Coordinates of C-alpha atoms in Angstrom, one line a residue:
X20 CA -0.3 -0.3 -0.1
X21 CA 1.0 3.6 -0.2
X22 CA 1.4 3.8 3.6
X23 CA 4.0 0.6 3.3
X24 CA 6.0 2.9 0.4
X25 CA 6.6 5.7 2.7
X26 CA 7.4 4.0 5.0
X27 CA 9.9 2.9 3.0
X28 CA 11.1 5.9 2.0
X29 CA 11.0 8.3 5.2
X30 CA 13.4 5.5 7.0
X31 CA 15.9 5.9 3.7
X32 CA 15.8 9.0 4.7
X33 CA 16.8 8.6 8.2
X34 CA 19.5 6.0 7.8
X35 CA 20.8 9.1 5.7
X36 CA 20.2 11.4 7.9
X37 CA 22.6 9.2 10.2
X38 CA 24.7 8.2 7.7
X39 CA 25.4 12.7 7.7
X40 CA 25.3 12.7 11.6
X41 CA 28.3 9.6 11.7
X42 CA 30.6 11.7 9.8
X43 CA 30.0 15.2 11.4
X44 CA 30.3 13.6 15.0
X45 CA 34.1 12.3 14.3
X46 CA 35.1 15.6 13.4
X47 CA 33.2 17.8 16.3
X48 CA 32.4 15.1 19.0
X49 CA 28.7 16.3 18.6
X50 CA 26.0 14.1 18.3
X51 CA 22.4 14.9 17.2
X52 CA 20.8 11.8 15.2
X53 CA 19.7 9.9 19.0
X54 CA 16.9 7.8 16.6
X55 CA 17.8 4.0 17.0
X56 CA 16.2 1.2 15.8
X57 CA 16.6 -1.8 17.8
X58 CA 18.4 -2.1 21.6
X59 CA 21.5 -4.0 19.8
X60 CA 22.8 -0.3 19.0
X61 CA 22.1 1.5 22.3
X62 CA 23.3 -2.2 23.6
X63 CA 26.6 -1.6 21.7
X64 CA 27.0 2.1 23.3
X65 CA 27.5 0.8 26.9
X66 CA 29.3 -1.9 26.0
X67 CA 32.3 -0.1 25.2
X68 CA 31.5 3.6 26.9
X69 CA 33.7 4.4 29.4
X70 CA 32.4 6.9 31.9
X71 CA 34.3 10.3 32.8
X72 CA 34.8 11.0 37.8
X73 CA 31.8 12.8 36.2
X74 CA 29.1 10.6 36.9
X75 CA 25.2 11.8 36.3
X76 CA 23.3 8.6 35.6
X77 CA 20.2 7.8 34.0
X78 CA 17.4 9.2 33.0
X79 CA 15.2 7.3 30.9
X80 CA 11.2 9.1 30.1
X81 CA 8.8 8.4 27.2
X82 CA 6.0 10.6 25.4
X83 CA 2.5 8.9 26.9
X84 CA 0.3 10.2 23.6
X85 CA 2.6 11.2 21.1
X86 CA 1.2 9.5 17.8
X87 CA -2.2 11.0 18.7
X88 CA -0.9 14.7 19.9
X89 CA 1.3 16.4 17.3
X90 CA -0.4 19.0 15.7
X91 CA -0.5 18.9 11.7
X92 CA 0.7 22.6 10.3
X93 CA 3.8 21.7 12.8
X94 CA 4.6 18.2 11.7
X95 CA 4.6 19.3 7.8
X96 CA 6.7 22.0 9.2
X97 CA 9.3 19.8 10.6
X98 CA 9.1 16.8 8.9
X99 CA 10.1 19.4 5.5
X100 CA 13.1 20.9 7.5
X101 CA 14.9 16.8 8.5
X102 CA 14.3 16.3 4.9
X103 CA 15.3 19.0 3.4
X104 CA 18.8 18.3 5.7
X105 CA 18.8 15.0 3.4
X106 CA 18.3 16.4 0.5
X107 CA 20.7 19.2 1.5
X108 CA 23.2 16.4 2.4
X109 CA 22.7 14.7 -1.2
X110 CA 22.9 17.6 -3.3
X111 CA 26.4 18.5 -1.8
X112 CA 28.0 15.0 -1.5
X113 CA 27.2 14.9 -5.4
X114 CA 27.8 18.2 -6.3
X115 CA 24.6 18.4 -7.1
X116 CA 21.7 21.1 -6.8
X117 CA 19.1 20.5 -4.2
X118 CA 16.5 20.8 -7.2
X119 CA 18.5 17.7 -9.1
X120 CA 17.7 15.0 -6.1
X121 CA 15.4 12.5 -6.8
X122 CA 14.2 9.6 -4.4
X123 CA 13.8 6.5 -6.3
X124 CA 11.3 3.5 -4.6
X125 CA 11.3 0.1 -5.9
X126 CA 10.3 -2.6 -4.6
X127 CA 14.3 -3.3 -5.0
X128 CA 15.1 -0.7 -2.5
X129 CA 15.3 2.7 -2.0
X130 CA 17.5 5.2 -3.4
X131 CA 18.5 8.6 -4.4
X132 CA 19.0 9.2 -8.1
X133 CA 19.8 12.5 -9.9
X134 CA 19.1 12.6 -13.5
X135 CA 18.9 15.0 -16.3
X136 CA 14.9 16.2 -15.7
X137 CA 14.1 16.7 -12.2
X138 CA 10.6 15.8 -11.8
X139 CA 9.1 13.2 -9.7
X140 CA 7.1 10.6 -11.5
X141 CA 5.0 7.4 -10.5
X142 CA 4.7 3.7 -12.4
X143 CA 3.4 0.5 -11.3
X144 CA 6.5 -0.5 -10.1
X145 CA 8.5 2.2 -9.4
X146 CA 8.1 6.8 -7.6
X147 CA 10.0 9.2 -7.9
X148 CA 10.4 12.6 -5.8
X149 CA 11.1 15.7 -5.1
X150 CA 10.9 16.9 -2.3
X151 CA 8.2 18.9 -3.1
X152 CA 6.6 16.6 -4.2
X153 CA 7.4 14.1 -1.4
X154 CA 6.1 16.7 1.0
X155 CA 2.9 17.2 -1.1
X156 CA 2.3 13.4 -1.3
X157 CA 2.8 13.8 2.9
X158 CA 0.7 16.3 3.0
X159 CA -2.0 14.8 1.7
X160 CA -2.0 11.0 3.7
X161 CA -1.8 12.3 6.5
X162 CA -5.0 15.0 6.1
X163 CA -6.4 12.2 4.6
X164 CA -6.9 9.9 7.1
X165 CA -10.9 9.2 7.9
X166 CA -12.5 6.4 10.7
X167 CA -15.9 5.1 10.1
X168 CA -17.9 4.6 13.3
X169 CA -21.2 3.9 12.5
X170 CA -23.3 5.7 9.9
X171 CA -20.0 8.9 10.5
X172 CA -17.4 9.3 9.1
X173 CA -14.4 12.0 11.0
X174 CA -11.3 12.6 9.6
X175 CA -8.4 13.0 11.5
X176 CA -6.9 17.0 12.8
X177 CA -4.7 15.7 15.0
X178 CA -2.2 13.3 15.3
X179 CA -1.0 10.0 13.0
X180 CA -3.5 6.8 13.2
X181 CA -0.8 4.7 14.9
X182 CA -1.9 1.7 12.6
X183 CA -0.6 3.2 9.9
X184 CA 3.1 1.6 8.9
X185 CA 4.3 5.2 7.7
X186 CA 3.4 6.3 11.5
X187 CA 6.9 6.0 13.3
X188 CA 9.4 7.5 10.6
X189 CA 7.2 9.9 10.4
X190 CA 7.5 11.1 14.4
X191 CA 10.8 10.4 14.1
X192 CA 11.6 12.7 11.7
X193 CA 9.7 15.2 13.7
X194 CA 11.6 14.8 16.9
X195 CA 14.7 14.7 14.9
X196 CA 14.0 18.3 13.8
X197 CA 13.5 19.2 17.5
X198 CA 16.9 16.9 18.6
X199 CA 19.0 18.3 16.0
X200 CA 18.3 21.3 16.1
X201 CA 18.3 21.9 19.8
X202 CA 21.9 20.0 19.2
X203 CA 23.0 22.5 16.9
X204 CA 21.7 26.0 19.5
X205 CA 23.4 24.1 21.7
X206 CA 26.7 23.8 20.0
X207 CA 26.6 27.4 19.3
X208 CA 26.5 28.6 22.7
X209 CA 28.0 26.1 24.8
X210 CA 30.2 23.2 22.5
X211 CA 31.2 21.1 25.9
X212 CA 27.3 20.9 26.9
X213 CA 25.8 19.6 23.5
X214 CA 28.8 17.4 23.2
X215 CA 27.0 15.4 27.1
X216 CA 23.8 14.3 24.3
X217 CA 26.3 11.9 22.4
X218 CA 25.1 9.4 25.2
X219 CA 21.4 9.7 24.5
X220 CA 18.5 7.9 22.2
X221 CA 15.6 7.4 21.7
X222 CA 13.2 4.5 20.1
X223 CA 9.9 6.6 18.8
X224 CA 8.8 7.7 22.1
X225 CA 11.2 5.9 24.6
X226 CA 13.8 8.3 25.4
X227 CA 17.4 6.8 27.2
X228 CA 20.1 9.8 27.9
X229 CA 23.1 8.6 29.6
X230 CA 25.4 9.5 32.2
X231 CA 24.2 13.9 30.7
X232 CA 24.1 16.6 33.8
X233 CA 22.7 19.6 31.1
X234 CA 19.7 17.2 30.6
X235 CA 16.6 17.8 32.9
X236 CA 16.9 21.5 32.8
X237 CA 16.8 21.0 29.0
X238 CA 13.6 18.4 28.5
X239 CA 12.1 19.9 31.6
X240 CA 12.1 23.6 29.5
X241 CA 9.7 23.0 26.1
X242 CA 11.4 23.7 23.0
X243 CA 9.6 27.0 23.0
X244 CA 11.4 28.4 25.7
X245 CA 14.4 27.1 24.6
X246 CA 14.3 23.6 25.7
X247 CA 14.3 20.0 23.7
X248 CA 10.8 18.7 23.1
X249 CA 7.6 20.5 21.6
X250 CA 4.6 22.0 24.0
X251 CA 2.3 19.6 22.0
X252 CA 4.3 16.2 23.5
X253 CA 4.5 15.3 27.3
X254 CA 7.8 13.7 28.2
X255 CA 7.3 11.2 31.4
X256 CA 10.3 10.2 33.4
X257 CA 10.4 6.8 34.1
X258 CA 13.6 5.4 35.5
X259 CA 14.1 3.9 39.0
X260 CA 16.7 5.8 40.5
X261 CA 20.1 7.7 38.6
X262 CA 21.1 4.4 39.0
X263 CA 19.3 1.9 37.4
X264 CA 16.8 2.7 34.4
X265 CA 14.8 -0.1 32.1
X266 CA 15.1 0.4 28.6
X267 CA 13.8 -1.8 25.3
X268 CA 14.3 -5.3 27.5
X269 CA 17.9 -3.7 29.2
X270 CA 18.5 -3.5 33.0
X271 CA 20.9 -0.8 32.9
X272 CA 23.0 -0.2 35.7
X273 CA 25.9 1.7 36.8
X274 CA 28.6 0.3 37.8
X275 CA 31.4 2.6 38.3
X276 CA 33.3 3.0 35.8
X277 CA 31.6 1.7 32.8
X278 CA 27.4 0.5 32.8
X279 CA 26.1 -3.4 33.6
X280 CA 23.7 -4.3 31.4
X281 CA 21.4 -7.4 32.2
X282 CA 18.0 -8.7 29.9
X283 CA 15.2 -7.3 31.5
X284 CA 12.1 -8.5 31.1
X285 CA 8.3 -7.0 32.3
X286 CA 6.8 -10.3 32.0
X287 CA 8.7 -11.8 35.1
X288 CA 7.2 -8.9 37.6
X289 CA 3.7 -10.8 37.1
X290 CA 2.4 -11.8 40.4
X291 CA 1.0 -15.1 37.7
X292 CA 2.9 -17.0 35.9
X293 CA 3.2 -16.6 31.3
X294 CA 3.1 -19.2 29.2
X295 CA 5.0 -18.3 27.0
X296 CA 7.2 -20.1 24.4
X297 CA 6.0 -23.2 21.6
X298 CA 5.5 -26.7 23.7
X299 CA 6.3 -29.5 22.1
X300 CA 3.6 -31.0 22.2
X301 CA 2.0 -28.2 20.1
X302 CA 1.6 -28.9 16.7
X303 CA 4.9 -27.9 15.2
X304 CA 8.0 -29.1 14.2
X305 CA 10.2 -30.6 16.5
X306 CA 12.7 -28.1 15.6
X307 CA 11.3 -25.4 16.3
X308 CA 11.5 -24.4 20.2
X309 CA 15.8 -25.7 20.4
X310 CA 15.4 -22.5 17.6
X311 CA 13.5 -20.4 19.6
X312 CA 16.4 -21.4 22.2
X313 CA 18.6 -20.3 20.1
X314 CA 17.5 -17.2 19.1
X315 CA 17.3 -15.5 22.7
X316 CA 20.6 -16.8 22.7
X317 CA 22.0 -13.7 20.9
X318 CA 20.1 -11.6 22.5
X319 CA 21.2 -12.0 25.6
X320 CA 24.6 -12.3 24.2
X321 CA 23.7 -9.1 22.2
X322 CA 22.8 -7.4 25.9
X323 CA 24.8 -8.7 28.7
X324 CA 28.5 -6.8 29.6
X325 CA 28.5 -9.6 32.5
X326 CA 29.2 -13.6 32.1
X327 CA 26.6 -14.6 34.8
X328 CA 23.9 -12.3 33.6
X329 CA 24.2 -14.1 29.8
X330 CA 24.6 -17.6 31.7
X331 CA 21.1 -17.2 34.8
X332 CA 19.3 -16.0 31.3
X333 CA 20.0 -18.9 29.1
X334 CA 19.2 -20.8 32.0
X335 CA 16.2 -19.8 33.2
X336 CA 15.0 -19.9 29.5
X337 CA 16.4 -23.7 29.5
X338 CA 14.1 -24.3 32.8
X339 CA 11.6 -22.8 30.9
X340 CA 11.7 -25.4 27.6
X341 CA 12.8 -28.6 29.4
X342 CA 9.5 -27.5 31.1
X343 CA 7.9 -27.2 28.1
X344 CA 8.7 -30.9 27.0
X345 CA 12.5 -29.7 25.2
X346 CA 15.2 -32.8 26.2
X347 CA 18.4 -30.5 28.7
X348 CA 20.7 -32.5 26.7
X349 CA 19.7 -31.4 23.1
X350 CA 19.3 -27.9 25.1
X351 CA 23.2 -27.8 26.0
X352 CA 24.4 -28.7 22.4
X353 CA 22.3 -25.9 21.0
X354 CA 24.5 -23.9 23.8
X355 CA 27.6 -25.3 23.0
X356 CA 27.2 -24.0 19.0
X357 CA 26.8 -21.4 19.5
X358 CA 29.2 -20.2 21.7
X359 CA 31.5 -22.0 20.1
X360 CA 30.4 -20.2 17.3
X361 CA 30.8 -16.6 18.4
X362 CA 34.1 -15.7 16.0
X363 CA 35.8 -13.9 19.3
X364 CA 33.8 -13.3 22.9
X365 CA 32.9 -10.7 24.2
X366 CA 34.1 -12.1 27.5
X367 CA 37.7 -13.1 28.7
X368 CA 36.8 -16.5 29.4
X369 CA 37.0 -19.3 27.1
X370 CA 34.4 -21.5 25.2
X371 CA 35.4 -24.7 26.6
X372 CA 35.2 -22.3 30.1
X373 CA 31.8 -20.6 29.5
X374 CA 30.3 -24.3 28.0
X375 CA 31.7 -26.1 31.7
X376 CA 29.4 -23.5 33.7
X377 CA 26.3 -24.3 32.0
X378 CA 26.4 -27.4 31.6
X379 CA 27.5 -27.7 35.2
X380 CA 24.1 -25.7 35.9
X381 CA 22.1 -27.8 34.1
X382 CA 23.3 -30.4 36.1
X383 CA 22.7 -28.7 39.3
X384 CA 18.9 -27.8 37.9
X385 CA 18.2 -31.4 37.5
X386 CA 19.1 -32.1 40.8
X387 CA 17.1 -28.6 42.8
X388 CA 14.9 -27.5 40.2
X389 CA 14.3 -24.0 42.2
X390 CA 18.7 -22.5 41.6
X391 CA 16.6 -20.5 39.1

């Protein structure tokens, strides 16, 4: 559908803006692109980050009503600002005028093109837009969202429907425009303060920042008053404390000169048992539960900075799958195969040592089911 095409195009624009920022941060030390697509990007940063002596701590927050609260007129202004930045970057890289740059969508992917005749064009299997052409299409789409309720038809005049494919990249571009504009202004007057926003991350409506003594004073003010985010949106703090936060399925804790990152599972905090993961009695191929186990090992490995946390999460999962009919011996083999397949382990222990520890813990689990 049209919405999925726009989603592909706008996500490609975001990747272009990220590439631009990656180049810029190497020269200036100032990062102005906070957008992330998954927990992996955040985990990678935290695993390598070394803290200074001054450690203000951690902060998380979320926009509780973001999709439904964005004013359309402001959305169009800010999205155009972000698109203009991407177009100017590509034009500069290719030494062309902004007006000669098009963005092209095909089923095989999205790319920038600079043809001799730069006009928007559309066919059955390809779409090309100029900056103005893409902006006109976005305005038309957002202004023509309707909801039918009984015999009444309503047009949405504020916010965007959460279910449409292009809503997340539109929201990302909207907030990116505010974030980059804020960092640019701050860099001009207080470059040292601007560098403290380096460890800031946002996945659509969830925000994380580490060791930034200036963050609170700017998120507590609106962009209209010199702050970070617009008055139309409210950022609610969700931090557990200055030393611990949960973000995108990760528990992040202060640990001296570094951070300790572990897996966070909200379902484990419920006062009842949550049924999950496939059962071997289900009408599914026998290999699927073991594939789930290996898939989760990848996630644990990318997140956990401590080997003990990786082993504990793997053991808890192995216990759950064993209770649902899986063979513990086969789970141990899956674990050994996974660890042995890592080209370079992130911990100092050898493959053999890690496998021995897991095998021993599984043996203790057989003897005492409450070992987890």
